[in-house]
Short mmCIF file of C-alpha atoms and ligand atoms in Angstrom, two decimals:
data_model
loop_
_atom_site.label_atom_id
_atom_site.label_comp_id
_atom_site.label_asym_id
_atom_site.label_seq_id
_atom_site.Cartn_x
_atom_site.Cartn_y
_atom_site.Cartn_z
CA MET A 1 10.70 -31.51 -17.76
CA ALA A 2 10.83 -28.71 -15.36
CA PHE A 3 7.39 -29.70 -14.02
CA GLU A 4 5.96 -32.62 -12.88
CA ILE A 5 2.55 -33.15 -11.60
CA ILE A 6 2.14 -35.42 -8.33
CA SER A 7 -1.49 -35.38 -7.41
CA LYS A 8 -4.68 -33.63 -9.26
CA ASP A 9 -7.70 -32.55 -7.73
CA VAL A 10 -10.78 -30.05 -9.32
CA VAL A 11 -8.30 -28.50 -11.98
CA GLY A 12 -5.62 -27.93 -9.33
CA ARG A 13 -2.66 -30.07 -9.01
CA VAL A 14 0.54 -30.67 -6.51
CA GLY A 15 3.51 -30.46 -8.63
CA ARG A 16 7.19 -30.26 -8.45
CA LEU A 17 8.96 -27.58 -10.24
CA HIS A 18 12.61 -27.88 -10.99
CA THR A 19 15.10 -25.23 -10.76
CA PRO A 20 18.80 -24.38 -10.73
CA HIS A 21 18.46 -23.65 -6.86
CA GLY A 22 16.62 -26.77 -6.12
CA THR A 23 12.85 -28.36 -6.58
CA VAL A 24 9.84 -26.15 -5.37
CA GLU A 25 6.49 -28.05 -4.30
CA THR A 26 3.44 -26.24 -6.19
CA PRO A 27 0.96 -24.35 -5.41
CA ALA A 28 3.79 -22.71 -4.12
CA LEU A 29 3.86 -18.94 -2.68
CA MET A 30 6.50 -16.66 -3.55
CA PRO A 31 7.11 -13.86 -1.05
CA VAL A 32 8.11 -10.54 -2.98
CA ILE A 33 11.38 -9.23 -1.99
CA ASN A 34 12.53 -5.58 -2.60
CA PRO A 35 16.04 -5.36 -2.92
CA ASN A 36 15.88 -1.99 -1.91
CA ILE A 37 14.22 -2.28 1.56
CA ASP A 38 15.31 -3.93 4.51
CA PHE A 39 12.34 -5.48 5.87
CA ILE A 40 12.10 -9.24 6.38
CA PRO A 41 15.39 -10.77 5.26
CA PRO A 42 15.27 -13.22 2.37
CA SER A 43 17.44 -15.57 4.71
CA GLN A 44 14.31 -15.97 6.96
CA MET A 45 11.71 -16.62 4.45
CA ARG A 46 12.13 -20.51 4.68
CA LYS A 47 11.30 -20.07 8.48
CA TYR A 48 7.52 -19.05 7.39
CA GLY A 49 7.45 -21.88 4.77
CA ALA A 50 8.92 -20.40 1.53
CA GLU A 51 10.36 -22.54 -1.09
CA ILE A 52 10.76 -19.81 -3.72
CA LEU A 53 11.39 -16.03 -3.90
CA ILE A 54 10.56 -13.56 -6.51
CA THR A 55 12.32 -10.09 -6.60
CA ASN A 56 12.17 -7.41 -9.27
CA SER A 57 15.42 -7.27 -11.83
CA TYR A 58 14.79 -4.00 -12.93
CA ILE A 59 14.94 -2.42 -9.50
CA ILE A 60 18.27 -4.31 -9.35
CA TYR A 61 19.51 -3.10 -12.41
CA ARG A 62 18.63 0.68 -12.23
CA THR A 63 20.08 0.91 -8.72
CA LYS A 64 23.77 1.11 -9.36
CA LYS A 65 25.18 -0.51 -6.13
CA LEU A 66 22.59 -3.58 -6.50
CA ARG A 67 23.70 -4.15 -10.04
CA GLU A 68 27.14 -4.40 -9.60
CA ARG A 69 26.78 -6.50 -6.67
CA ALA A 70 24.52 -8.78 -8.49
CA LEU A 71 26.64 -8.99 -11.29
CA LYS A 72 29.77 -9.98 -9.29
CA LYS A 73 27.90 -12.13 -6.40
CA GLY A 74 25.17 -13.38 -8.67
CA LEU A 75 21.37 -12.71 -7.74
CA HIS A 76 21.57 -15.18 -4.86
CA GLY A 77 24.54 -13.50 -3.50
CA LEU A 78 23.09 -10.36 -3.48
CA LEU A 79 19.98 -11.78 -1.48
CA GLU A 80 22.30 -13.95 0.40
CA VAL A 81 20.27 -17.15 0.01
CA ASP A 82 20.46 -20.51 -1.97
CA MET A 83 16.94 -21.14 -2.62
CA PRO A 84 15.31 -20.61 -5.95
CA ILE A 85 14.56 -16.86 -6.94
CA MET A 86 12.23 -15.80 -9.84
CA THR A 87 12.64 -12.22 -11.49
CA ASP A 88 10.09 -10.00 -12.72
CA SER A 89 11.23 -7.62 -15.69
CA GLY A 90 9.96 -4.08 -14.50
CA SER A 91 6.65 -4.75 -16.40
CA PHE A 92 4.85 -3.67 -13.31
CA GLN A 93 6.75 -0.64 -13.43
CA LEU A 94 5.70 0.00 -16.98
CA MET A 95 1.81 -0.46 -15.95
CA VAL A 96 2.36 2.19 -13.01
CA TYR A 97 4.42 4.68 -14.52
CA GLY A 98 3.84 4.27 -18.40
CA GLU A 99 7.67 3.67 -18.89
CA VAL A 100 10.84 2.13 -17.86
CA GLU A 101 14.44 2.97 -18.93
CA ILE A 102 15.25 -0.46 -20.30
CA GLY A 103 14.93 -2.83 -23.21
CA ASN A 104 13.52 -6.53 -23.34
CA ARG A 105 16.77 -7.95 -24.70
CA GLU A 106 19.06 -6.11 -21.87
CA ILE A 107 16.52 -7.09 -18.83
CA VAL A 108 16.30 -10.70 -20.06
CA SER A 109 20.05 -10.89 -20.47
CA PHE A 110 20.64 -9.38 -17.09
CA GLN A 111 18.59 -11.76 -15.31
CA ASN A 112 20.47 -14.41 -17.22
CA GLU A 113 23.77 -12.89 -16.05
CA ILE A 114 22.81 -12.70 -12.38
CA GLY A 115 21.61 -16.23 -12.44
CA SER A 116 17.93 -16.01 -11.89
CA ASP A 117 15.90 -19.31 -11.79
CA ILE A 118 12.82 -18.10 -13.68
CA VAL A 119 13.43 -15.30 -16.00
CA THR A 120 10.55 -12.75 -17.29
CA PRO A 121 10.48 -10.73 -20.46
CA LEU A 122 9.63 -7.15 -20.41
CA ASP A 123 6.00 -7.75 -21.42
CA ILE A 124 3.33 -5.08 -21.49
CA PRO A 125 0.65 -5.20 -18.93
CA THR A 126 -2.51 -3.97 -20.57
CA PRO A 127 -4.70 -2.59 -17.70
CA PRO A 128 -8.20 -4.22 -17.14
CA ASP A 129 -10.94 -2.73 -19.57
CA ALA A 130 -8.38 -1.24 -21.96
CA SER A 131 -9.71 -1.05 -25.60
CA HIS A 132 -9.56 -4.05 -27.89
CA GLU A 133 -7.46 -2.13 -30.00
CA THR A 134 -5.05 -1.25 -27.34
CA ALA A 135 -5.36 -4.72 -25.64
CA LEU A 136 -4.51 -6.14 -29.15
CA ASN A 137 -1.46 -3.93 -30.04
CA ASP A 138 0.22 -4.45 -26.53
CA LEU A 139 -0.28 -8.17 -26.84
CA ILE A 140 1.48 -8.26 -30.43
CA GLU A 141 4.28 -6.43 -29.05
CA THR A 142 4.41 -8.41 -25.70
CA LEU A 143 4.50 -11.53 -28.42
CA LYS A 144 7.45 -10.17 -30.05
CA ARG A 145 9.35 -9.34 -26.82
CA GLU A 146 8.70 -13.12 -25.59
CA ARG A 147 9.96 -14.68 -28.69
CA GLU A 148 12.95 -12.50 -28.45
CA ALA A 149 13.43 -13.54 -24.69
CA GLU A 150 13.23 -17.04 -26.12
CA GLU A 151 16.02 -16.56 -28.44
CA ILE A 152 18.16 -15.01 -25.78
CA HIS A 153 17.45 -17.13 -23.23
CA LYS A 154 18.39 -20.11 -25.45
CA SER A 155 21.65 -18.31 -25.88
CA TYR A 156 22.74 -18.67 -22.48
CA SER A 157 21.81 -22.46 -22.59
CA LYS A 158 21.56 -22.46 -18.70
CA ARG A 159 19.37 -24.59 -16.86
CA ASN A 160 17.32 -21.75 -15.60
CA LEU A 161 13.47 -21.53 -16.58
CA LEU A 162 11.83 -18.85 -18.75
CA SER A 163 8.29 -17.40 -18.18
CA ILE A 164 6.08 -16.43 -20.53
CA PRO A 165 3.49 -13.75 -19.40
CA ILE A 166 -0.23 -14.10 -20.64
CA GLN A 167 -1.73 -10.74 -21.56
CA GLY A 168 -4.96 -9.65 -23.24
CA SER A 169 -6.58 -7.21 -20.56
CA THR A 170 -10.21 -8.33 -19.69
CA HIS A 171 -10.82 -9.52 -23.53
CA LEU A 172 -10.96 -13.11 -23.23
CA ASP A 173 -10.31 -13.77 -26.71
CA LEU A 174 -7.07 -11.91 -26.20
CA ARG A 175 -6.32 -14.07 -23.45
CA MET A 176 -6.98 -17.06 -25.32
CA LYS A 177 -4.71 -15.87 -28.31
CA SER A 178 -2.22 -14.85 -25.92
CA ALA A 179 -2.24 -18.52 -24.46
CA GLU A 180 -2.24 -20.21 -27.66
CA GLU A 181 0.78 -18.14 -28.74
CA ALA A 182 2.59 -18.88 -25.45
CA GLY A 183 2.31 -22.46 -26.18
CA ARG A 184 4.63 -22.20 -29.40
CA ILE A 185 7.23 -20.52 -27.39
CA ASP A 186 9.74 -22.46 -25.49
CA GLY A 187 8.88 -21.62 -22.10
CA ASP A 188 8.52 -23.11 -18.77
CA VAL A 189 6.10 -21.28 -16.93
CA PHE A 190 3.04 -19.30 -17.97
CA ALA A 191 2.51 -15.96 -16.23
CA ILE A 192 -1.10 -14.46 -16.06
CA GLY A 193 -0.57 -10.92 -15.83
CA ALA A 194 -2.08 -7.69 -15.36
CA VAL A 195 -4.78 -8.99 -13.22
CA VAL A 196 -3.69 -6.97 -9.92
CA PRO A 197 -6.18 -3.95 -10.69
CA LEU A 198 -8.76 -6.75 -10.69
CA LEU A 199 -8.05 -8.45 -7.51
CA ASP A 200 -7.52 -4.91 -5.69
CA THR A 201 -10.96 -4.25 -6.50
CA TYR A 202 -12.54 -7.60 -5.73
CA ARG A 203 -13.39 -8.27 -9.18
CA PHE A 204 -12.45 -12.02 -8.83
CA SER A 205 -15.04 -13.38 -11.32
CA ASP A 206 -13.26 -11.44 -14.20
CA VAL A 207 -9.87 -13.09 -12.80
CA ALA A 208 -11.62 -16.52 -12.89
CA ARG A 209 -12.87 -16.30 -16.10
CA ILE A 210 -9.28 -15.05 -17.43
CA VAL A 211 -7.66 -18.15 -15.52
CA LEU A 212 -10.21 -20.63 -16.78
CA THR A 213 -9.83 -19.49 -20.48
CA VAL A 214 -6.35 -19.32 -20.33
CA LYS A 215 -6.20 -23.20 -18.66
CA SER A 216 -8.86 -24.05 -21.41
CA VAL A 217 -6.06 -23.72 -24.24
CA ILE A 218 -2.56 -24.24 -22.84
CA SER A 219 -0.87 -27.35 -22.04
CA PRO A 220 -1.65 -28.63 -18.53
CA ALA A 221 1.78 -29.96 -18.66
CA LYS A 222 3.35 -26.34 -17.43
CA PRO A 223 2.74 -24.67 -14.64
CA VAL A 224 0.53 -21.49 -14.23
CA HIS A 225 1.46 -18.37 -12.15
CA LEU A 226 -1.22 -15.65 -11.27
CA PHE A 227 1.17 -12.49 -11.22
CA GLY A 228 0.29 -10.69 -8.06
CA ALA A 229 -2.24 -12.76 -6.50
CA GLY A 230 -0.94 -12.88 -3.01
CA HIS A 231 -4.00 -12.96 -0.61
CA PRO A 232 -4.57 -16.22 1.21
CA MET A 233 -8.63 -15.88 0.66
CA ILE A 234 -7.98 -16.27 -2.78
CA PHE A 235 -5.71 -19.26 -2.91
CA ALA A 236 -8.01 -22.35 -2.85
CA LEU A 237 -10.25 -20.64 -5.34
CA TYR A 238 -7.71 -19.97 -7.94
CA ALA A 239 -5.45 -23.30 -7.20
CA ALA A 240 -8.63 -25.31 -7.75
CA MET A 241 -8.99 -23.40 -11.26
CA GLY A 242 -5.20 -24.60 -11.92
CA ILE A 243 -2.73 -22.03 -10.81
CA ASP A 244 0.58 -23.40 -9.40
CA LEU A 245 2.25 -19.93 -8.44
CA PHE A 246 1.18 -17.22 -6.33
CA ASP A 247 3.28 -14.22 -5.20
CA SER A 248 2.81 -12.12 -2.74
CA ALA A 249 4.08 -8.55 -2.14
CA ALA A 250 0.68 -8.30 -0.04
CA TYR A 251 2.16 -9.74 3.31
CA ALA A 252 4.33 -6.43 3.41
CA LEU A 253 2.17 -3.99 1.84
CA PHE A 254 -0.89 -4.77 4.10
CA ALA A 255 1.31 -5.14 7.35
CA LYS A 256 2.77 -1.30 6.68
CA ASP A 257 -1.14 -0.35 6.56
CA ASP A 258 -1.92 -2.35 10.04
CA ARG A 259 -3.84 -4.66 7.85
CA TYR A 260 -3.84 -8.43 8.95
CA LEU A 261 -4.49 -11.37 6.54
CA THR A 262 -6.54 -14.17 7.20
CA PRO A 263 -7.71 -16.75 4.73
CA ASN A 264 -11.49 -15.25 5.22
CA GLY A 265 -10.50 -11.85 4.44
CA THR A 266 -8.52 -8.82 5.73
CA LEU A 267 -8.87 -7.57 9.38
CA LYS A 268 -7.75 -4.06 10.30
CA LEU A 269 -5.51 -4.56 13.57
CA GLU A 270 -7.37 -1.49 15.33
CA GLU A 271 -10.71 -3.63 15.16
CA ILE A 272 -9.29 -6.91 16.52
CA GLN A 273 -10.08 -7.52 19.96
CA TYR A 274 -8.51 -11.38 19.76
CA PHE A 275 -6.22 -12.83 17.17
CA PRO A 276 -7.77 -16.01 15.46
CA CYS A 277 -4.47 -17.27 14.57
CA SER A 278 -1.99 -19.22 16.59
CA CYS A 279 1.35 -18.34 14.91
CA PRO A 280 4.32 -17.36 16.95
CA VAL A 281 3.50 -13.48 16.60
CA CYS A 282 -0.24 -13.80 17.61
CA LEU A 283 0.67 -16.11 20.47
CA ASP A 284 3.23 -13.76 22.10
CA TYR A 285 1.13 -10.40 21.46
CA THR A 286 -2.44 -9.46 22.23
CA PRO A 287 -3.45 -7.03 19.72
CA GLU A 288 -3.62 -4.14 22.23
CA GLU A 289 0.06 -4.90 23.08
CA MET A 290 0.59 -4.90 19.47
CA ARG A 291 -1.08 -1.79 18.56
CA ARG A 292 1.09 0.29 21.55
CA LEU A 293 4.37 -1.09 19.54
CA PRO A 294 5.96 1.82 17.25
CA LYS A 295 5.09 1.53 13.53
CA ASN A 296 7.78 -0.26 12.32
CA GLU A 297 8.18 -2.81 14.70
CA ARG A 298 4.40 -3.15 14.60
CA ALA A 299 4.58 -3.44 10.55
CA ARG A 300 7.40 -6.22 11.06
CA LEU A 301 5.26 -8.50 13.36
CA ILE A 302 1.95 -8.00 11.28
CA ALA A 303 4.17 -8.98 8.06
CA GLU A 304 5.30 -12.30 9.77
CA HIS A 305 1.90 -13.10 10.95
CA ASN A 306 0.79 -12.38 7.03
CA LEU A 307 3.58 -14.82 6.01
CA TYR A 308 2.71 -17.51 8.58
CA ALA A 309 -1.23 -17.18 7.56
CA SER A 310 -0.42 -17.37 4.04
CA PHE A 311 1.81 -20.10 4.07
CA GLU A 312 -0.90 -22.11 6.31
CA GLU A 313 -3.18 -21.97 3.46
CA ILE A 314 -1.15 -22.93 0.83
CA ARG A 315 -0.34 -26.12 3.15
CA ARG A 316 -4.18 -26.54 3.52
CA VAL A 317 -4.89 -26.40 -0.10
CA LYS A 318 -2.09 -28.84 -1.14
CA GLN A 319 -3.49 -31.08 1.42
CA ALA A 320 -7.07 -30.86 0.06
CA ILE A 321 -5.53 -31.74 -3.28
CA LYS A 322 -3.97 -34.63 -2.02
CA SER A 323 -7.00 -35.99 0.05
CA ASN A 324 -9.29 -34.95 -3.07
CA GLU A 325 -11.11 -32.48 -0.77
CA LEU A 326 -10.64 -29.34 -2.74
CA PHE A 327 -14.14 -28.81 -3.91
CA GLU A 328 -15.08 -28.88 -0.27
CA LEU A 329 -12.31 -26.39 0.66
CA VAL A 330 -13.25 -23.95 -2.08
CA GLU A 331 -16.85 -24.26 -1.35
CA MET A 332 -16.29 -23.05 2.38
CA ARG A 333 -13.67 -20.55 1.42
CA ILE A 334 -15.79 -18.64 -1.11
CA ARG A 335 -18.19 -17.97 1.63
CA ALA A 336 -16.00 -15.38 3.09
CA HIS A 337 -17.17 -13.03 0.42
CA PRO A 338 -20.24 -12.57 -1.68
CA TYR A 339 -17.86 -12.05 -5.07
CA LEU A 340 -15.88 -15.06 -4.31
CA ILE A 341 -19.12 -17.09 -4.32
CA GLN A 342 -19.61 -15.22 -7.58
CA ALA A 343 -16.19 -15.92 -9.09
CA TRP A 344 -16.60 -19.69 -8.22
CA ARG A 345 -19.64 -20.21 -10.00
CA GLU A 346 -17.78 -19.11 -13.19
CA ILE A 347 -16.52 -22.75 -13.23
CA GLY A 348 -19.87 -23.64 -14.48
CA ASN A 349 -19.17 -22.40 -17.89
CA TYR A 350 -16.15 -24.70 -17.92
CA MET A 351 -17.65 -27.62 -17.41
CA GLU A 352 -15.29 -29.50 -20.17
CA LEU A 353 -12.06 -28.15 -18.37
CA LEU A 354 -13.18 -29.32 -15.14
CA GLU A 355 -14.48 -32.77 -16.61
CA LYS A 356 -11.23 -33.41 -18.21
CA HIS A 357 -8.73 -32.69 -15.15
CA ASP A 358 -11.14 -33.53 -11.97
CA PRO A 359 -10.26 -36.98 -10.72
CA SER A 360 -13.18 -39.90 -10.62
CA ALA A 361 -12.03 -41.68 -7.65
CA LYS A 362 -12.55 -40.14 -4.44
CA LYS A 363 -13.78 -41.14 -0.95
CA ILE A 364 -16.32 -38.44 0.14
CA PHE A 365 -18.92 -35.99 -1.16
CA PHE A 366 -19.92 -33.22 1.15
CA TYR A 367 -22.49 -31.56 -0.22
CA LEU A 368 -21.95 -27.84 0.91
CA GLY A 369 -24.44 -25.80 -1.10
CA LYS A 370 -25.69 -25.49 -4.73
CA GLU A 371 -22.18 -25.01 -5.77
CA SER A 372 -21.34 -28.44 -5.18
CA LEU A 373 -23.87 -29.39 -8.19
CA TYR A 374 -20.87 -28.09 -10.31
CA ARG A 375 -18.87 -31.28 -9.55
CA PRO A 376 -17.92 -33.72 -12.23
CA ALA A 377 -19.27 -36.52 -9.72
CA VAL A 378 -22.80 -35.64 -10.32
CA ARG A 379 -23.08 -35.67 -14.19
CA ARG A 380 -20.50 -38.58 -14.29
CA HIS A 381 -22.83 -40.51 -11.71
CA GLN A 382 -25.94 -39.57 -14.20
CA GLN A 383 -24.18 -40.70 -17.12
CA LYS A 384 -23.21 -44.20 -15.74
CA VAL A 385 -26.58 -44.60 -14.41
CA LEU A 386 -28.08 -44.28 -18.05
CA ASN A 387 -25.24 -46.93 -19.11
CA VAL A 388 -26.20 -49.48 -16.38
CA GLY A 389 -27.28 -52.69 -18.23
CA LEU A 390 -31.17 -53.89 -17.29
CA ASP A 391 -32.07 -57.67 -17.37
CA ARG A 392 -35.54 -57.21 -16.86
CA ASP A 393 -38.53 -55.54 -18.45
CA GLU A 394 -40.00 -54.31 -14.89
CA ILE A 395 -38.01 -52.16 -12.44
CA THR A 396 -39.06 -50.17 -9.62
CA ILE A 397 -37.57 -46.72 -8.31
CA SER A 398 -38.28 -45.50 -5.08
CA SER A 399 -37.81 -42.24 -3.26
CA ASP A 400 -38.11 -43.90 0.11
CA PRO A 401 -34.83 -45.91 1.25
CA GLY A 402 -36.99 -48.24 3.32
CA VAL A 403 -38.89 -49.77 0.50
CA LYS A 404 -37.25 -52.60 -1.65
CA ALA A 405 -36.47 -51.16 -4.97
CA ASP A 406 -33.95 -51.71 -7.84
CA PHE A 407 -33.16 -48.16 -8.09
CA TYR A 408 -33.68 -45.37 -5.38
CA LEU A 409 -33.76 -41.51 -5.65
CA ARG A 410 -31.31 -39.03 -4.08
CA PRO A 411 -31.37 -35.30 -4.30
CA VAL A 412 -28.07 -34.03 -6.36
CA PHE A 413 -27.80 -37.47 -7.98
CA GLY A 414 -31.06 -38.67 -9.21
CA VAL A 415 -31.37 -42.34 -9.99
CA VAL A 416 -29.08 -44.68 -7.89
CA PRO A 417 -28.89 -48.29 -8.53
CA ALA A 418 -29.48 -50.41 -5.17
CA GLU A 419 -26.17 -51.87 -5.77
CA LEU A 420 -24.21 -48.58 -5.83
CA MET A 421 -26.07 -47.12 -2.51
CA GLU A 422 -22.81 -47.74 -0.53
CA SER A 423 -20.27 -46.43 -3.26
CA TYR A 424 -18.67 -43.35 -4.10
CA PRO A 425 -20.47 -40.68 -5.07
CA ALA A 426 -24.13 -41.06 -4.31
CA GLY A 427 -23.63 -43.64 -1.59
CA HIS A 428 -20.60 -41.35 -0.04
CA ALA A 429 -22.38 -38.51 0.08
CA GLU A 430 -23.78 -36.38 2.92
CA ILE A 431 -26.56 -34.07 2.10
CA TYR A 432 -28.77 -31.88 4.40
CA HIS A 433 -32.42 -32.67 4.92
CA ASP A 434 -34.38 -29.47 3.18
CA VAL A 435 -31.82 -29.12 0.32
CA GLU A 436 -31.91 -26.73 -1.76
CA ASP A 437 -34.52 -26.60 -4.95
CA GLU A 438 -31.31 -26.91 -7.60
CA ALA A 439 -30.45 -30.35 -5.73
CA TYR A 440 -33.74 -31.96 -6.53
CA ILE A 441 -34.06 -30.11 -10.12
CA THR A 442 -30.55 -31.88 -10.93
CA ALA A 443 -31.63 -35.03 -9.47
CA ILE A 444 -35.02 -35.11 -11.62
CA GLU A 445 -33.08 -34.31 -14.94
CA GLY A 446 -31.26 -37.43 -14.26
CA LEU A 447 -34.42 -39.27 -13.59
CA LYS A 448 -36.07 -38.29 -16.72
CA ALA A 449 -33.06 -39.04 -18.62
CA PHE A 450 -33.37 -42.62 -17.40
CA LEU A 451 -37.17 -42.85 -17.73
CA GLU A 452 -36.59 -41.73 -21.52
CA LYS A 453 -33.92 -44.16 -21.83
CA HIS A 454 -35.75 -46.92 -20.72
CA ARG A 455 -39.32 -45.69 -22.07
CA ASP A 456 -39.88 -49.43 -23.58
CA ARG A 457 -39.79 -51.05 -20.00
CA LYS A 458 -42.74 -51.29 -17.25
CA ILE A 459 -41.21 -48.57 -14.35
CA LYS A 460 -42.91 -48.65 -11.43
CA LEU A 461 -42.26 -45.18 -9.74
CA ILE A 462 -42.81 -44.66 -5.83
CA LEU A 463 -42.33 -41.11 -5.33
CA ASP A 464 -43.17 -39.04 -2.05
CA GLU A 465 -44.71 -35.45 -2.49
CA LYS A 466 -41.81 -33.61 -2.59
CA TRP A 467 -40.28 -35.72 -5.69
CA ARG A 468 -43.80 -35.80 -7.10
CA ARG A 469 -43.83 -32.02 -6.99
CA PHE A 470 -40.30 -31.57 -8.44
CA MET A 471 -41.19 -34.28 -11.15
CA ASP A 472 -44.18 -32.03 -12.41
CA GLU A 473 -41.82 -28.66 -12.24
CA VAL A 474 -39.17 -29.93 -14.42
CA GLN A 475 -39.94 -29.37 -18.00
CA ASP A 476 -39.00 -32.56 -20.31
ZN1 ZN B 501 -0.72 -15.25 13.51
#
């Protein structure tokens, strides 16, 4: 297997992707290398934290000098690195310019000949909001090319990997169809394509629905790449939805425009008085000093910062997965922008997916807002309490922890057996006072289900005024 899963949290995972040029730990960020532009040399990318790069095989192919050198020395000789390199096929150019001067067969063969570690077919990226008919026709062609790529790829019988793009525009039924068909092709990586116009316009919810739809149908055993997603602000969000690979052209594109990336959003250099970062660049220069530098030098330094900041966030996401605190990280990160909150709330429509992947054993539960109610730990707790065996006909449930009772009430969780008051999740949960009404309502739903299940027993309810009020408000 090309991919192994090491740790899981939410729908995200830390994994290992094996390529001919070495193993990459995921979630991974692939800096985009433009082979025509001498900006940050590929050989320096490891310094920032990169384990894998991505470059465009179409640009190499159509530039005679690059093509000849790549065919002679290989892709890794051309870029002078020995780390894994994924190649794109020219699909992006197809989306931007409407046509490319190459066929699927030629570009897939070319990527294999120059020794790309992950080969991409020339799929058709249908832009967002295209008509269903257009998106379907494009998808039929994309699938044909993917099957052709599978054949060509096999004939090279090397160890390199094949990426299978998933298209369908903003039509979820087509994204689902694309993912189902992709599952029948012998590929190694799934790549969700044509989302850049959505990300550029902050349509994070649309991307969330696409990601969650795709993750609901494809095998969890394969890594998923969110093509064109490179802003550190969205890594935690989409990694939690199951994305394993990101790629960043943003580090360079934003830098050339004096834009500085942070996990909380983009800052304009002209507006920064203090750098909120301790990377080598931000320690060496003040914003004022940087503004006085010549444009090229400035762009290069901002790009370096952008890379440091992006990889720092990738490491933070991996740590959160390892320590099972990814919910907490996402719920903090989404507060950077209202549309991120909105995007995360899409997870509420995919509880089955969440239930299937999120591990049940964790250490802490920090309630950070009503999005915390989506966590499977809440439903699992309520389900578990319903199945607790009772050996008495008379039981006491109290909202006051100072009263002796068989069960206690907690916002979010509802009924908690006295013996579980020190256990995860309810007993390890930190919840603030005056928590949102939704946290009481969720708890009352659990309580009502419990009372219904034990309606033949004598239950003594000791409720303070607040609990009584919610008890009356929540309909049976
Ligand atoms: Zn910095």
